[in-house]
Amino acid sequence: EPEVTQTPSHQVTQMGQEVILRCVPISNHLYFYWYRQILGQKVEFLVSFYNNEISEKSEIFDDQFSVERPDGSNFTLKIRSTKLEDSAMYFCASRNNGGGDGYTFGSGTRLTVV
Amino acid sequence: QKEVEQDPGPLSVPEGAIVSLNCTYSNSAFQYFMWYRQYSRKGPELLMYTYSSGNKEDGRFTAQVDKSSKYISLFIRDSQPSDSATYLCAMTRTQGGSEKLVFGKGTKLTVNP
């Protein structure tokens, strides 16, 4: 079964450093998402991406965040200057169609900012 | 009022019990209603989804939606220790042509052998 692949599975970074989280969505999917989950809290929407541009972003997704689909297969989330409160699980998701069964999530990247 | 409310539990039941998990929501624009299962430090995995009010059954799992009350439920019959996980309700919302999922906080379920 096709899957969404995320790398790395765990990243530790120092506060103020830049990080890039990588995702390979399912190949025929057209819509891409980043969600995050702070420990013990709910899964929160960060950003959606379609046709090489952001279609929607949340209040969390400020100027420190950016997304890119550099080569037609990868989908990346960059955090320019990490803060302690950026520590969370980051999930990439992709979908082709709308509807309830369209979304596939990756296993996530656990980001720890120290 | 939060868009999606879900009792975080935790919920602990003996093997074989019937489990009832619930979410309420405030936005009548939500279209699809999903239940995801999440194991520790893993991504959400889709269990079931529904669109209209009513019941949908898949094996030991039944999803129920009541749009008039803005209430959704997931029932697990004959629960097994392998059902132990966090269960997340989620709903799709389309705004300005963009669709996204809105999640509840998740209910942590433990099924004891």
JSON list of C-alpha atoms in Angstrom, two decimals:
[
{"chain": "A", "resi": 1, "resn": "GLU", "atom": "CA", "xyz": [0.00, 0.00, 0.00]},
{"chain": "A", "resi": 2, "resn": "PRO", "atom": "CA", "xyz": [1.38, 3.46, -0.87]},
{"chain": "A", "resi": 3, "resn": "GLU", "atom": "CA", "xyz": [2.71, 5.42, 2.05]},
{"chain": "A", "resi": 4, "resn": "VAL", "atom": "CA", "xyz": [3.94, 8.85, 3.00]},
{"chain": "A", "resi": 5, "resn": "THR", "atom": "CA", "xyz": [7.58, 8.76, 4.08]},
{"chain": "A", "resi": 6, "resn": "GLN", "atom": "CA", "xyz": [9.08, 11.25, 6.50]},
{"chain": "A", "resi": 7, "resn": "THR", "atom": "CA", "xyz": [12.71, 11.80, 7.40]},
{"chain": "A", "resi": 8, "resn": "PRO", "atom": "CA", "xyz": [14.32, 12.00, 9.82]},
{"chain": "A", "resi": 9, "resn": "SER", "atom": "CA", "xyz": [12.24, 10.15, 12.38]},
{"chain": "A", "resi": 10, "resn": "HIS", "atom": "CA", "xyz": [13.84, 12.15, 15.18]},
{"chain": "A", "resi": 11, "resn": "GLN", "atom": "CA", "xyz": [15.85, 15.36, 15.09]},
{"chain": "A", "resi": 12, "resn": "VAL", "atom": "CA", "xyz": [17.47, 17.19, 17.96]},
{"chain": "A", "resi": 13, "resn": "THR", "atom": "CA", "xyz": [18.51, 20.77, 17.31]},
{"chain": "A", "resi": 14, "resn": "GLN", "atom": "CA", "xyz": [19.73, 23.72, 19.27]},
{"chain": "A", "resi": 15, "resn": "MET", "atom": "CA", "xyz": [17.50, 26.73, 19.77]},
{"chain": "A", "resi": 16, "resn": "GLY", "atom": "CA", "xyz": [17.99, 29.26, 17.00]},
{"chain": "A", "resi": 17, "resn": "GLN", "atom": "CA", "xyz": [19.13, 26.69, 14.45]},
{"chain": "A", "resi": 18, "resn": "GLU", "atom": "CA", "xyz": [17.37, 26.02, 11.16]},
{"chain": "A", "resi": 19, "resn": "VAL", "atom": "CA", "xyz": [15.79, 22.63, 10.53]},
{"chain": "A", "resi": 20, "resn": "ILE", "atom": "CA", "xyz": [14.33, 21.05, 7.44]},
{"chain": "A", "resi": 21, "resn": "LEU", "atom": "CA", "xyz": [11.84, 18.24, 7.78]},
{"chain": "A", "resi": 22, "resn": "ARG", "atom": "CA", "xyz": [11.36, 16.11, 4.70]},
{"chain": "A", "resi": 23, "resn": "CYS", "atom": "CA", "xyz": [8.40, 14.23, 3.32]},
{"chain": "A", "resi": 24, "resn": "VAL", "atom": "CA", "xyz": [7.81, 12.11, 0.25]},
{"chain": "A", "resi": 25, "resn": "PRO", "atom": "CA", "xyz": [4.05, 12.15, -0.40]},
{"chain": "A", "resi": 26, "resn": "ILE", "atom": "CA", "xyz": [2.20, 9.48, -2.34]},
{"chain": "A", "resi": 27, "resn": "SER", "atom": "CA", "xyz": [3.16, 9.91, -5.96]},
{"chain": "A", "resi": 28, "resn": "ASN", "atom": "CA", "xyz": [-0.22, 10.68, -7.52]},
{"chain": "A", "resi": 29, "resn": "HIS", "atom": "CA", "xyz": [-1.43, 12.92, -4.72]},
{"chain": "A", "resi": 30, "resn": "LEU", "atom": "CA", "xyz": [-1.93, 16.59, -5.40]},
{"chain": "A", "resi": 31, "resn": "TYR", "atom": "CA", "xyz": [-2.57, 18.15, -1.96]},
{"chain": "A", "resi": 32, "resn": "PHE", "atom": "CA", "xyz": [0.04, 18.25, 0.76]},
{"chain": "A", "resi": 33, "resn": "TYR", "atom": "CA", "xyz": [-0.15, 19.15, 4.41]},
{"chain": "A", "resi": 34, "resn": "TRP", "atom": "CA", "xyz": [1.93, 19.66, 7.51]},
{"chain": "A", "resi": 35, "resn": "TYR", "atom": "CA", "xyz": [0.41, 19.11, 10.93]},
{"chain": "A", "resi": 36, "resn": "ARG", "atom": "CA", "xyz": [2.09, 19.17, 14.30]},
{"chain": "A", "resi": 37, "resn": "GLN", "atom": "CA", "xyz": [1.33, 17.59, 17.65]},
{"chain": "A", "resi": 38, "resn": "ILE", "atom": "CA", "xyz": [2.87, 18.93, 20.81]},
{"chain": "A", "resi": 39, "resn": "LEU", "atom": "CA", "xyz": [3.18, 16.20, 23.43]},
{"chain": "A", "resi": 40, "resn": "GLY", "atom": "CA", "xyz": [-0.18, 15.58, 25.08]},
{"chain": "A", "resi": 41, "resn": "GLN", "atom": "CA", "xyz": [-2.01, 17.96, 22.80]},
{"chain": "A", "resi": 42, "resn": "LYS", "atom": "CA", "xyz": [-4.12, 17.63, 19.69]},
{"chain": "A", "resi": 43, "resn": "VAL", "atom": "CA", "xyz": [-2.95, 17.35, 16.12]},
{"chain": "A", "resi": 44, "resn": "GLU", "atom": "CA", "xyz": [-2.94, 20.91, 14.73]},
{"chain": "A", "resi": 45, "resn": "PHE", "atom": "CA", "xyz": [-3.04, 22.08, 11.15]},
{"chain": "A", "resi": 46, "resn": "LEU", "atom": "CA", "xyz": [-0.05, 24.12, 10.00]},
{"chain": "A", "resi": 47, "resn": "VAL", "atom": "CA", "xyz": [-0.27, 24.52, 6.24]},
{"chain": "A", "resi": 48, "resn": "SER", "atom": "CA", "xyz": [-1.75, 23.10, 3.05]},
{"chain": "A", "resi": 49, "resn": "PHE", "atom": "CA", "xyz": [-0.08, 23.19, -0.34]},
{"chain": "A", "resi": 50, "resn": "TYR", "atom": "CA", "xyz": [-1.48, 22.69, -3.81]},
{"chain": "A", "resi": 51, "resn": "ASN", "atom": "CA", "xyz": [-0.24, 23.48, -7.29]},
{"chain": "A", "resi": 52, "resn": "ASN", "atom": "CA", "xyz": [3.09, 24.72, -5.95]},
{"chain": "A", "resi": 53, "resn": "GLU", "atom": "CA", "xyz": [1.66, 27.27, -3.60]},
{"chain": "A", "resi": 54, "resn": "ILE", "atom": "CA", "xyz": [0.26, 27.54, -0.11]},
{"chain": "A", "resi": 55, "resn": "SER", "atom": "CA", "xyz": [-3.52, 27.25, -0.15]},
{"chain": "A", "resi": 56, "resn": "GLU", "atom": "CA", "xyz": [-4.08, 27.82, 3.56]},
{"chain": "A", "resi": 57, "resn": "LYS", "atom": "CA", "xyz": [-1.97, 28.37, 6.65]},
{"chain": "A", "resi": 58, "resn": "SER", "atom": "CA", "xyz": [-2.73, 28.59, 10.33]},
{"chain": "A", "resi": 59, "resn": "GLU", "atom": "CA", "xyz": [-1.76, 31.28, 12.81]},
{"chain": "A", "resi": 60, "resn": "ILE", "atom": "CA", "xyz": [1.04, 29.00, 13.98]},
{"chain": "A", "resi": 61, "resn": "PHE", "atom": "CA", "xyz": [2.64, 29.11, 10.53]},
{"chain": "A", "resi": 62, "resn": "ASP", "atom": "CA", "xyz": [4.41, 32.43, 10.90]},
{"chain": "A", "resi": 63, "resn": "ASP", "atom": "CA", "xyz": [7.41, 33.86, 9.05]},
{"chain": "A", "resi": 64, "resn": "GLN", "atom": "CA", "xyz": [9.71, 31.33, 10.71]},
{"chain": "A", "resi": 65, "resn": "PHE", "atom": "CA", "xyz": [8.07, 28.55, 8.72]},
{"chain": "A", "resi": 66, "resn": "SER", "atom": "CA", "xyz": [8.21, 27.84, 5.01]},
{"chain": "A", "resi": 67, "resn": "VAL", "atom": "CA", "xyz": [7.30, 24.95, 2.76]},
{"chain": "A", "resi": 68, "resn": "GLU", "atom": "CA", "xyz": [8.64, 23.87, -0.57]},
{"chain": "A", "resi": 69, "resn": "ARG", "atom": "CA", "xyz": [8.23, 21.15, -3.14]},
{"chain": "A", "resi": 70, "resn": "PRO", "atom": "CA", "xyz": [11.67, 21.41, -4.68]},
{"chain": "A", "resi": 71, "resn": "ASP", "atom": "CA", "xyz": [11.73, 18.51, -7.12]},
{"chain": "A", "resi": 72, "resn": "GLY", "atom": "CA", "xyz": [8.25, 17.17, -7.72]},
{"chain": "A", "resi": 73, "resn": "SER", "atom": "CA", "xyz": [8.58, 14.37, -5.20]},
{"chain": "A", "resi": 74, "resn": "ASN", "atom": "CA", "xyz": [9.77, 15.85, -1.90]},
{"chain": "A", "resi": 75, "resn": "PHE", "atom": "CA", "xyz": [7.77, 18.22, 0.26]},
{"chain": "A", "resi": 76, "resn": "THR", "atom": "CA", "xyz": [9.73, 20.06, 2.94]},
{"chain": "A", "resi": 77, "resn": "LEU", "atom": "CA", "xyz": [8.98, 22.12, 6.01]},
{"chain": "A", "resi": 78, "resn": "LYS", "atom": "CA", "xyz": [11.68, 24.56, 7.08]},
{"chain": "A", "resi": 79, "resn": "ILE", "atom": "CA", "xyz": [11.83, 26.25, 10.45]},
{"chain": "A", "resi": 80, "resn": "ARG", "atom": "CA", "xyz": [14.33, 29.10, 10.21]},
{"chain": "A", "resi": 81, "resn": "SER", "atom": "CA", "xyz": [15.17, 29.78, 13.83]},
{"chain": "A", "resi": 82, "resn": "THR", "atom": "CA", "xyz": [13.83, 27.11, 16.13]},
{"chain": "A", "resi": 83, "resn": "LYS", "atom": "CA", "xyz": [12.37, 27.88, 19.52]},
{"chain": "A", "resi": 84, "resn": "LEU", "atom": "CA", "xyz": [11.87, 25.56, 22.47]},
{"chain": "A", "resi": 85, "resn": "GLU", "atom": "CA", "xyz": [8.13, 25.60, 21.83]},
{"chain": "A", "resi": 86, "resn": "ASP", "atom": "CA", "xyz": [8.66, 24.18, 18.35]},
{"chain": "A", "resi": 87, "resn": "SER", "atom": "CA", "xyz": [9.40, 20.82, 19.97]},
{"chain": "A", "resi": 88, "resn": "ALA", "atom": "CA", "xyz": [6.66, 18.52, 18.69]},
{"chain": "A", "resi": 89, "resn": "MET", "atom": "CA", "xyz": [5.83, 15.68, 16.34]},
{"chain": "A", "resi": 90, "resn": "TYR", "atom": "CA", "xyz": [5.46, 16.98, 12.80]},
{"chain": "A", "resi": 91, "resn": "PHE", "atom": "CA", "xyz": [3.26, 14.98, 10.46]},
{"chain": "A", "resi": 92, "resn": "CYS", "atom": "CA", "xyz": [3.14, 15.26, 6.72]},
{"chain": "A", "resi": 93, "resn": "ALA", "atom": "CA", "xyz": [-0.04, 14.20, 4.93]},
{"chain": "A", "resi": 94, "resn": "SER", "atom": "CA", "xyz": [-1.10, 14.00, 1.33]},
{"chain": "A", "resi": 95, "resn": "ARG", "atom": "CA", "xyz": [-4.35, 13.39, -0.50]},
{"chain": "A", "resi": 96, "resn": "ASN", "atom": "CA", "xyz": [-5.64, 13.14, -4.01]},
{"chain": "A", "resi": 97, "resn": "ASN", "atom": "CA", "xyz": [-9.37, 13.36, -3.70]},
{"chain": "A", "resi": 98, "resn": "GLY", "atom": "CA", "xyz": [-11.51, 15.06, -1.14]},
{"chain": "A", "resi": 99, "resn": "GLY", "atom": "CA", "xyz": [-13.56, 12.99, 1.19]},
{"chain": "A", "resi": 100, "resn": "GLY", "atom": "CA", "xyz": [-13.02, 10.94, 4.26]},
{"chain": "A", "resi": 101, "resn": "ASP", "atom": "CA", "xyz": [-10.55, 8.36, 3.03]},
{"chain": "A", "resi": 102, "resn": "GLY", "atom": "CA", "xyz": [-8.34, 10.65, 1.01]},
{"chain": "A", "resi": 103, "resn": "TYR", "atom": "CA", "xyz": [-5.72, 11.56, 3.58]},
{"chain": "A", "resi": 104, "resn": "THR", "atom": "CA", "xyz": [-2.60, 9.52, 4.27]},
{"chain": "A", "resi": 105, "resn": "PHE", "atom": "CA", "xyz": [-0.29, 10.52, 7.09]},
{"chain": "A", "resi": 106, "resn": "GLY", "atom": "CA", "xyz": [3.39, 9.83, 7.51]},
{"chain": "A", "resi": 107, "resn": "SER", "atom": "CA", "xyz": [4.85, 8.41, 10.71]},
{"chain": "A", "resi": 108, "resn": "GLY", "atom": "CA", "xyz": [6.10, 11.82, 11.73]},
{"chain": "A", "resi": 109, "resn": "THR", "atom": "CA", "xyz": [9.33, 13.54, 12.68]},
{"chain": "A", "resi": 110, "resn": "ARG", "atom": "CA", "xyz": [9.92, 14.12, 16.36]},
{"chain": "A", "resi": 111, "resn": "LEU", "atom": "CA", "xyz": [11.63, 17.49, 16.69]},
{"chain": "A", "resi": 112, "resn": "THR", "atom": "CA", "xyz": [13.34, 18.27, 19.95]},
{"chain": "A", "resi": 113, "resn": "VAL", "atom": "CA", "xyz": [14.70, 21.78, 20.41]},
{"chain": "A", "resi": 114, "resn": "VAL", "atom": "CA", "xyz": [17.20, 22.13, 23.25]},
{"chain": "B", "resi": 1, "resn": "GLN", "atom": "CA", "xyz": [-16.24, 27.09, 22.17]},
{"chain": "B", "resi": 2, "resn": "LYS", "atom": "CA", "xyz": [-13.69, 24.81, 20.55]},
{"chain": "B", "resi": 3, "resn": "GLU", "atom": "CA", "xyz": [-14.50, 23.58, 17.05]},
{"chain": "B", "resi": 4, "resn": "VAL", "atom": "CA", "xyz": [-14.10, 19.93, 18.01]},
{"chain": "B", "resi": 5, "resn": "GLU", "atom": "CA", "xyz": [-14.36, 18.65, 21.57]},
{"chain": "B", "resi": 6, "resn": "GLN", "atom": "CA", "xyz": [-13.25, 15.19, 22.61]},
{"chain": "B", "resi": 7, "resn": "ASP", "atom": "CA", "xyz": [-12.90, 13.80, 26.10]},
{"chain": "B", "resi": 8, "resn": "PRO", "atom": "CA", "xyz": [-9.21, 12.88, 26.40]},
{"chain": "B", "resi": 9, "resn": "GLY", "atom": "CA", "xyz": [-9.87, 10.11, 28.89]},
{"chain": "B", "resi": 10, "resn": "PRO", "atom": "CA", "xyz": [-7.94, 8.03, 29.68]},
{"chain": "B", "resi": 11, "resn": "LEU", "atom": "CA", "xyz": [-10.39, 5.17, 29.28]},
{"chain": "B", "resi": 12, "resn": "SER", "atom": "CA", "xyz": [-9.56, 1.74, 30.66]},
{"chain": "B", "resi": 13, "resn": "VAL", "atom": "CA", "xyz": [-11.81, -1.27, 29.95]},
{"chain": "B", "resi": 14, "resn": "PRO", "atom": "CA", "xyz": [-11.58, -5.06, 30.29]},
{"chain": "B", "resi": 15, "resn": "GLU", "atom": "CA", "xyz": [-11.15, -7.20, 27.20]},
{"chain": "B", "resi": 16, "resn": "GLY", "atom": "CA", "xyz": [-14.47, -7.92, 25.54]},
{"chain": "B", "resi": 17, "resn": "ALA", "atom": "CA", "xyz": [-16.13, -4.68, 26.67]},
{"chain": "B", "resi": 18, "resn": "ILE", "atom": "CA", "xyz": [-18.04, -2.37, 24.38]},
{"chain": "B", "resi": 19, "resn": "VAL", "atom": "CA", "xyz": [-16.25, 0.96, 24.05]},
{"chain": "B", "resi": 20, "resn": "SER", "atom": "CA", "xyz": [-17.95, 4.22, 23.20]},
{"chain": "B", "resi": 21, "resn": "LEU", "atom": "CA", "xyz": [-15.90, 7.21, 22.07]},
{"chain": "B", "resi": 22, "resn": "ASN", "atom": "CA", "xyz": [-17.48, 10.56, 21.32]},
{"chain": "B", "resi": 23, "resn": "CYS", "atom": "CA", "xyz": [-16.88, 13.98, 19.87]},
{"chain": "B", "resi": 24, "resn": "THR", "atom": "CA", "xyz": [-18.98, 17.10, 19.59]},
{"chain": "B", "resi": 25, "resn": "TYR", "atom": "CA", "xyz": [-18.42, 19.91, 17.16]},
{"chain": "B", "resi": 26, "resn": "SER", "atom": "CA", "xyz": [-19.64, 23.42, 16.69]},
{"chain": "B", "resi": 27, "resn": "ASN", "atom": "CA", "xyz": [-19.16, 24.12, 12.98]},
{"chain": "B", "resi": 28, "resn": "SER", "atom": "CA", "xyz": [-22.04, 22.91, 10.84]},
{"chain": "B", "resi": 29, "resn": "ALA", "atom": "CA", "xyz": [-19.83, 23.32, 7.74]},
{"chain": "B", "resi": 30, "resn": "PHE", "atom": "CA", "xyz": [-17.86, 20.16, 8.54]},
{"chain": "B", "resi": 31, "resn": "GLN", "atom": "CA", "xyz": [-18.42, 17.64, 5.78]},
{"chain": "B", "resi": 32, "resn": "TYR", "atom": "CA", "xyz": [-16.66, 14.32, 6.40]},
{"chain": "B", "resi": 33, "resn": "PHE", "atom": "CA", "xyz": [-16.25, 12.76, 9.83]},
{"chain": "B", "resi": 34, "resn": "MET", "atom": "CA", "xyz": [-13.36, 10.43, 10.50]},
{"chain": "B", "resi": 35, "resn": "TRP", "atom": "CA", "xyz": [-11.93, 8.31, 13.25]},
{"chain": "B", "resi": 36, "resn": "TYR", "atom": "CA", "xyz": [-8.21, 7.78, 13.36]},
{"chain": "B", "resi": 37, "resn": "ARG", "atom": "CA", "xyz": [-6.17, 5.49, 15.57]},
{"chain": "B", "resi": 38, "resn": "GLN", "atom": "CA", "xyz": [-2.79, 6.65, 16.75]},
{"chain": "B", "resi": 39, "resn": "TYR", "atom": "CA", "xyz": [-0.13, 4.63, 18.48]},
{"chain": "B", "resi": 40, "resn": "SER", "atom": "CA", "xyz": [2.51, 6.34, 20.56]},
{"chain": "B", "resi": 41, "resn": "ARG", "atom": "CA", "xyz": [4.79, 8.55, 18.47]},
{"chain": "B", "resi": 42, "resn": "LYS", "atom": "CA", "xyz": [3.20, 7.37, 15.20]},
{"chain": "B", "resi": 43, "resn": "GLY", "atom": "CA", "xyz": [1.04, 9.06, 12.59]},
{"chain": "B", "resi": 44, "resn": "PRO", "atom": "CA", "xyz": [-2.76, 8.90, 12.61]},
{"chain": "B", "resi": 45, "resn": "GLU", "atom": "CA", "xyz": [-4.15, 5.87, 10.80]},
{"chain": "B", "resi": 46, "resn": "LEU", "atom": "CA", "xyz": [-7.64, 6.06, 9.33]},
{"chain": "B", "resi": 47, "resn": "LEU", "atom": "CA", "xyz": [-10.18, 3.66, 10.86]},
{"chain": "B", "resi": 48, "resn": "MET", "atom": "CA", "xyz": [-13.46, 4.81, 9.42]},
{"chain": "B", "resi": 49, "resn": "TYR", "atom": "CA", "xyz": [-15.15, 7.78, 7.84]},
{"chain": "B", "resi": 50, "resn": "THR", "atom": "CA", "xyz": [-18.73, 8.86, 7.29]},
{"chain": "B", "resi": 51, "resn": "TYR", "atom": "CA", "xyz": [-20.41, 11.65, 5.44]},
{"chain": "B", "resi": 52, "resn": "SER", "atom": "CA", "xyz": [-24.07, 11.68, 6.28]},
{"chain": "B", "resi": 53, "resn": "SER", "atom": "CA", "xyz": [-25.95, 11.21, 9.51]},
{"chain": "B", "resi": 54, "resn": "GLY", "atom": "CA", "xyz": [-26.44, 7.58, 10.47]},
{"chain": "B", "resi": 55, "resn": "ASN", "atom": "CA", "xyz": [-24.37, 4.50, 11.21]},
{"chain": "B", "resi": 56, "resn": "LYS", "atom": "CA", "xyz": [-21.56, 2.83, 9.33]},
{"chain": "B", "resi": 57, "resn": "GLU", "atom": "CA", "xyz": [-20.24, -0.55, 10.39]},
{"chain": "B", "resi": 58, "resn": "ASP", "atom": "CA", "xyz": [-16.91, -2.22, 9.69]},
{"chain": "B", "resi": 59, "resn": "GLY", "atom": "CA", "xyz": [-16.29, -5.41, 11.59]},
{"chain": "B", "resi": 60, "resn": "ARG", "atom": "CA", "xyz": [-16.19, -4.65, 15.28]},
{"chain": "B", "resi": 61, "resn": "PHE", "atom": "CA", "xyz": [-16.31, -0.90, 14.68]},
{"chain": "B", "resi": 62, "resn": "THR", "atom": "CA", "xyz": [-19.39, 1.28, 14.19]},
{"chain": "B", "resi": 63, "resn": "ALA", "atom": "CA", "xyz": [-19.23, 4.99, 13.41]},
{"chain": "B", "resi": 64, "resn": "GLN", "atom": "CA", "xyz": [-22.26, 7.10, 14.11]},
{"chain": "B", "resi": 65, "resn": "VAL", "atom": "CA", "xyz": [-22.96, 10.68, 13.06]},
{"chain": "B", "resi": 66, "resn": "ASP", "atom": "CA", "xyz": [-25.81, 12.88, 14.25]},
{"chain": "B", "resi": 67, "resn": "LYS", "atom": "CA", "xyz": [-25.53, 16.16, 12.35]},
{"chain": "B", "resi": 68, "resn": "SER", "atom": "CA", "xyz": [-28.57, 17.68, 14.04]},
{"chain": "B", "resi": 69, "resn": "SER", "atom": "CA", "xyz": [-26.86, 17.33, 17.42]},
{"chain": "B", "resi": 70, "resn": "LYS", "atom": "CA", "xyz": [-23.34, 17.87, 16.04]},
{"chain": "B", "resi": 71, "resn": "TYR", "atom": "CA", "xyz": [-22.24, 14.65, 17.69]},
{"chain": "B", "resi": 72, "resn": "ILE", "atom": "CA", "xyz": [-20.22, 11.71, 16.42]},
{"chain": "B", "resi": 73, "resn": "SER", "atom": "CA", "xyz": [-19.41, 8.39, 18.05]},
{"chain": "B", "resi": 74, "resn": "LEU", "atom": "CA", "xyz": [-17.23, 5.36, 17.53]},
{"chain": "B", "resi": 75, "resn": "PHE", "atom": "CA", "xyz": [-18.27, 2.06, 19.08]},
{"chain": "B", "resi": 76, "resn": "ILE", "atom": "CA", "xyz": [-15.88, -0.84, 19.44]},
{"chain": "B", "resi": 77, "resn": "ARG", "atom": "CA", "xyz": [-17.45, -4.22, 20.15]},
{"chain": "B", "resi": 78, "resn": "ASP", "atom": "CA", "xyz": [-15.60, -7.10, 21.78]},
{"chain": "B", "resi": 79, "resn": "SER", "atom": "CA", "xyz": [-12.62, -4.86, 22.47]},
{"chain": "B", "resi": 80, "resn": "GLN", "atom": "CA", "xyz": [-9.17, -6.45, 22.32]},
{"chain": "B", "resi": 81, "resn": "PRO", "atom": "CA", "xyz": [-5.86, -5.50, 23.95]},
{"chain": "B", "resi": 82, "resn": "SER", "atom": "CA", "xyz": [-4.63, -4.67, 20.43]},
{"chain": "B", "resi": 83, "resn": "ASP", "atom": "CA", "xyz": [-7.26, -1.90, 20.31]},
{"chain": "B", "resi": 84, "resn": "SER", "atom": "CA", "xyz": [-5.27, -0.03, 22.96]},
{"chain": "B", "resi": 85, "resn": "ALA", "atom": "CA", "xyz": [-4.32, 3.27, 21.34]},
{"chain": "B", "resi": 86, "resn": "THR", "atom": "CA", "xyz": [-5.37, 6.90, 21.16]},
{"chain": "B", "resi": 87, "resn": "TYR", "atom": "CA", "xyz": [-8.48, 7.47, 19.05]},
{"chain": "B", "resi": 88, "resn": "LEU", "atom": "CA", "xyz": [-8.80, 10.80, 17.27]},
{"chain": "B", "resi": 89, "resn": "CYS", "atom": "CA", "xyz": [-11.93, 12.19, 15.73]},
{"chain": "B", "resi": 90, "resn": "ALA", "atom": "CA", "xyz": [-11.39, 14.48, 12.77]},
{"chain": "B", "resi": 91, "resn": "MET", "atom": "CA", "xyz": [-13.55, 16.45, 10.40]},
{"chain": "B", "resi": 92, "resn": "THR", "atom": "CA", "xyz": [-12.99, 18.05, 7.03]},
{"chain": "B", "resi": 93, "resn": "ARG", "atom": "CA", "xyz": [-13.61, 21.71, 6.50]},
{"chain": "B", "resi": 94, "resn": "THR", "atom": "CA", "xyz": [-13.46, 23.54, 3.20]},
{"chain": "B", "resi": 95, "resn": "GLN", "atom": "CA", "xyz": [-12.82, 27.26, 3.28]},
{"chain": "B", "resi": 96, "resn": "GLY", "atom": "CA", "xyz": [-12.04, 29.44, 0.28]},
{"chain": "B", "resi": 97, "resn": "GLY", "atom": "CA", "xyz": [-11.54, 26.35, -1.86]},
{"chain": "B", "resi": 98, "resn": "SER", "atom": "CA", "xyz": [-9.02, 24.82, 0.55]},
{"chain": "B", "resi": 99, "resn": "GLU", "atom": "CA", "xyz": [-9.82, 21.69, 2.53]},
{"chain": "B", "resi": 100, "resn": "LYS", "atom": "CA", "xyz": [-8.20, 20.61, 5.79]},
{"chain": "B", "resi": 101, "resn": "LEU", "atom": "CA", "xyz": [-8.74, 18.27, 8.70]},
{"chain": "B", "resi": 102, "resn": "VAL", "atom": "CA", "xyz": [-9.66, 19.53, 12.15]},
{"chain": "B", "resi": 103, "resn": "PHE", "atom": "CA", "xyz": [-8.87, 17.08, 14.94]},
{"chain": "B", "resi": 104, "resn": "GLY", "atom": "CA", "xyz": [-10.21, 16.45, 18.40]},
{"chain": "B", "resi": 105, "resn": "LYS", "atom": "CA", "xyz": [-7.73, 16.05, 21.21]},
{"chain": "B", "resi": 106, "resn": "GLY", "atom": "CA", "xyz": [-7.90, 12.24, 21.17]},
{"chain": "B", "resi": 107, "resn": "THR", "atom": "CA", "xyz": [-9.06, 9.67, 23.73]},
{"chain": "B", "resi": 108, "resn": "LYS", "atom": "CA", "xyz": [-6.48, 7.27, 25.10]},
{"chain": "B", "resi": 109, "resn": "LEU", "atom": "CA", "xyz": [-7.94, 3.77, 25.36]},
{"chain": "B", "resi": 110, "resn": "THR", "atom": "CA", "xyz": [-6.44, 0.84, 27.23]},
{"chain": "B", "resi": 111, "resn": "VAL", "atom": "CA", "xyz": [-8.03, -2.59, 26.89]},
{"chain": "B", "resi": 112, "resn": "ASN", "atom": "CA", "xyz": [-6.87, -4.86, 29.70]},
{"chain": "B", "resi": 113, "resn": "PRO", "atom": "CA", "xyz": [-6.55, -8.61, 29.10]}
]
